[in-house]
Amino acid sequence: MLKSTVWLCALLSTVHATLVTDVQGTAFQSPSAGKSVSNVTGIVTAKTSEGFYISGTPSSDVRASNGLFIFSETSTVLNKVAVGDVVSITGTVSEFRSSSDPDDLTATEIDSPTAANVVVLSTGNTVTPVKLGTDRVPPTQALSALDVGPDGWLSVPNNQSRVDTVNAALVPADYGLDFWASLEGQLVTVPSPLSVAFPNEFGEFWVVGDWPVTGLNSRGGLSITIGPDNIPDANPEAVIIGAPIDGTTNPVVSLGVTLSDITGVVQYQFGFYYILPLTAPKVLTTPTTTAPPTNITADITDICIVTFGDYNVDNFGPTATQLPVVASHIATDMLSPDIVFLQEIQDNDGATDDGVVSSNVTLSNLVSAIAAVNGVTYDFVVIDPVNDADGGEPGGNIRQAYLYRSQKINLVPGSPAGTATETIAVSSSSGVPKLSLNPGRIDPSNAAWEDSRKPLVAEWQTNGGATLFTVNLHLESKDGSSSTEGNSRPPVNSPVAKRTSQVELVTDFVQSVLDIDSKANILVAGDCNEYLETRSVFASLTAVMFEMDELADVDPVERYTYVFDQNSEQLDHAFVSTALSNRQNAIQHIHVNNWMANINNRASDHDPSVGKIRLC
Ligand SMILES: *[C@@H]1O[C@H](CO)[C@@H](O)[C@H](O)[C@H]1NC(C)=O
Ligand SMILES: *[C@@H]1O[C@H](CO)[C@@H](O)[C@H](O)[C@H]1NC(C)=O
Ligand SMILES: *[C@@H]1O[C@H](CO)[C@@H](O)[C@H](O)[C@H]1NC(C)=O
Ligand SMILES: *[C@@H]1O[C@H](CO)[C@@H](O)[C@H](O)[C@H]1NC(C)=O
C-alpha cells in the first residue's frame, strides 16, 4: 500500500491525468459520462472475463469512489493487465445499463478502451481493501432520499421519481443506495459475514457483516420493522454476494449461516449493488434446522377456545411432493389446530390445465396423511373456483380451503354453500348476523378479484354454541414489483392498488357483520402478500380489526413468515374483531420452512402460523 501510494502521487505530479474519483464524482452519475478521459490511473484489484477493476488515489470526500470498472472483453486488453499492475487508461466513460433492465440503476465504467490506451506502468502493487464496518459503515434505515411518504420505501404512490434523472449528490451516511454507490468499483472486505437468506438460483446470497444492523431476528435474518422515525426500515445494511471472480462456487447458505470474511469489488448489476467476491467464502457455522413447534395447544373439549393454523402450502396438488411434510407440519409442528386456513390448494389434477376444478381428492389426500401421523381426522370446506379464473400456476386453480375438527366445531347450518360466482350477503336475524351462503365468497365478480383468489367466508359454531366468522384470504402476489435497489423510487410495489382494494372489500364485509353485531367474533387470516409495514394497504382493515402479532405484542423482529432478497418479512397475517381482541389470544410463526439448511428442502416458501382465540 505504502509503495503504491507514494508511486501514484509521484506519477500524478508529472502528468495531466483524470483521477478515478473525478470520473466517479459525488452523485450517482459520472460527471464525465459520455466523455473521454485520459490517463485514468489505478492499481488493478480484480479481473474478470468482462474487464477489470482499478483502485485510484482516494479522495477525502467519501462520496467519490476511488474504484472503477474498465469494461473490455478484448483479449489483447485483458491479457495485458494483471492484478497488482498500475495501469493508465484513456477511454470513454459510460453509465451502463442493460437495455433489458430499464429499471436498473446504471454502473459507471470506462467502456472498451483500445489495447494501446491501456498502459501498464508497474507491477506487483497491492491495495488494502476498505474494511466495511470499520473504514466505512453502512446506514441501517433507508435506501434513498427519494423514498418519500409516510411508509418510506413502502409508500404509496410509488414510482414517483428516478434515481438517474434526479442524480442527487450522494449522502452515504444516511441512504443505502448512496452508500454502496460511493464504494462502486472499490475493493472491500465484509468481516464475519452472516447470511440473511437462501441463495437465489444463481448461488448469490445476501449478507450483513460485522457492523451495526437493525431488525436482526433471533435466527440471524433481517426483519422488516418500523424504524425509530416511524418509517419502515428498508434494511440497506445488507448486500448481495455475487459469483466469485476466480470461478470458485459459493457455498449453499441459509438464514443464519456464518461465513469466512469476504473480499470483493462493489458492482451494480441485476438491480442491486453486489459485492463480487475474489473467491468463494467458507461456511463457518450453520444453525439448527429444527424449528420449535408451537406450544399453543388445542383442547377438543373446550367449547370457548379455538386454535387455528394458517398455511400457504405452495401449489399443493393431490400428489404434491411436499404432501407428507405438510401433513407432518400440521400434525406435529402446529399440533392439529381446530381450524386450519389453507392457501394454494390445487385441483384434483394439479397443474394440468384441463378444466378440472374440484379439489376434494387433493384435500382428502392431505386429511389422510395428517390422520396417518397423529390420528386427528379433519373435514374440509372449499368452494371450487371458475376454471382458470383465479390466477396462480396455470391449470392449478389454486384456492383457499379450511380443515376443521368436526368433533369440536362445525359450519353453522341453515345456509346453502355458495358457488364460485355467488356473492355472500349478511342479514340480521333478530340482531344476529346471518350469512346468505355458508361458505361463500366476497363479491367475486368485483374487478379487484380479477385473476386473483376470492376470499372464502364461513360461519362456525362450537359444540357449546359459540360462533365465529372467518375469512380466508390469499391476496394478489407482488409479481411485477421492481428491485428495492432499482431506479424507481419508492420501488414499484405491484399491484399495490389492487391489494388495497381487495383489503377494502374484506373490510366492507367485516363491517357488514359488525353493523349487525358489534360484538361478533370475526377472524380474518391468510396470505396477504404484503407486510403490515405497508400501512396504506391495511388501513381500512386495521381501523376495524386488530392484527394478532400487534395484539399479542410479538417481538417485531420475530414477525416473519417469508424470506425474500435481504428481508425476513411477514406476508401471512391474522386479524380479529374487537370482541376477540378483548379476550385471551396468542399467535406464533413456526419456521419449519425458512429454517431449512437448503432452499430445496422447504415444503413451502411460507412458514405456517398458529393462533388461539377465545370465543366466549
Ligand atoms: C498521458 O500520459 C502520457 C505519458 O504516459 C503523456 O505523454 C500524455 O501527455 C498524458 N496525456 C494527458 C492528456 O495528460
Ligand atoms: C414507473 O414510471 C416510469 C416513468 O417514470 C414508467 O415508464 C414505468 O412504466 C413505471 N413502472 C411501473 C411498473 O408502473
Ligand atoms: C410458549 O413459548 C413461548 C416462547 O415461544 C413462551 O414465551 C411461552 O411462555 C410458552 N407458553 C407456554 C404455555 O408454555
Ligand atoms: C370427489 O368428488 C367426486 C364427485 O363428487 C366423488 O365422486 C369422489 O368420490 C370424491 N373423491 C374423494 C376422494 O372424496
Short mmCIF file of N, CA and C in Angstrom, two decimals, residues 5 26 74 79 140 157 219 289 325 369 372 388 414 441 458 534 544 603 605:
data_model
loop_
_atom_site.label_atom_id
_atom_site.label_comp_id
_atom_site.label_asym_id
_atom_site.label_seq_id
_atom_site.Cartn_x
_atom_site.Cartn_y
_atom_site.Cartn_z
N THR A 5 1.06 4.02 -3.03
CA THR A 5 0.55 5.37 -2.81
C THR A 5 1.62 6.41 -3.15
N THR A 26 -19.46 12.79 -7.27
CA THR A 26 -20.09 12.70 -5.95
C THR A 26 -21.60 12.47 -6.03
N THR A 74 -12.02 -7.81 -24.77
CA THR A 74 -10.99 -7.99 -25.79
C THR A 74 -9.76 -8.64 -25.18
N ASN A 79 -5.34 -9.54 -21.64
CA ASN A 79 -4.05 -10.23 -21.49
C ASN A 79 -2.95 -9.28 -21.06
N THR A 140 -28.48 2.06 8.27
CA THR A 140 -29.33 0.90 8.61
C THR A 140 -30.83 1.11 8.38
N PRO A 157 -48.26 6.91 -3.22
CA PRO A 157 -47.88 6.31 -4.50
C PRO A 157 -46.38 6.04 -4.57
N ARG A 219 -32.88 -15.67 14.61
CA ARG A 219 -32.31 -16.65 13.70
C ARG A 219 -31.08 -16.11 12.97
N THR A 289 -31.63 -26.80 12.08
CA THR A 289 -32.79 -26.73 11.19
C THR A 289 -34.07 -27.11 11.93
N VAL A 325 -44.75 -33.91 4.19
CA VAL A 325 -44.09 -32.94 5.08
C VAL A 325 -45.11 -31.93 5.61
N ALA A 369 -53.23 -38.05 5.17
CA ALA A 369 -51.81 -38.01 5.56
C ALA A 369 -51.66 -37.46 6.98
N ALA A 372 -52.71 -40.12 9.39
CA ALA A 372 -51.69 -41.16 9.49
C ALA A 372 -50.59 -40.76 10.46
N ASP A 388 -59.52 -21.56 -14.32
CA ASP A 388 -58.51 -20.60 -14.81
C ASP A 388 -58.87 -19.13 -14.51
N GLY A 414 -78.03 -24.10 7.88
CA GLY A 414 -79.18 -23.27 7.52
C GLY A 414 -78.95 -22.37 6.34
N ARG A 441 -68.28 -16.55 -0.96
CA ARG A 441 -67.16 -15.73 -1.40
C ARG A 441 -67.57 -14.26 -1.44
N ALA A 458 -66.74 -18.20 6.09
CA ALA A 458 -67.56 -19.25 6.71
C ALA A 458 -68.01 -18.78 8.09
N THR A 534 -46.46 -1.87 5.15
CA THR A 534 -47.11 -1.13 4.06
C THR A 534 -48.48 -0.74 4.59
N VAL A 544 -60.81 -1.35 11.84
CA VAL A 544 -61.91 -2.08 12.48
C VAL A 544 -61.48 -3.40 13.11
N ALA A 603 -40.91 -27.26 2.42
CA ALA A 603 -42.17 -27.79 1.93
C ALA A 603 -42.97 -26.68 1.24
N ASP A 605 -42.70 -22.04 0.48
CA ASP A 605 -41.93 -20.81 0.67
C ASP A 605 -42.43 -20.02 1.89
#
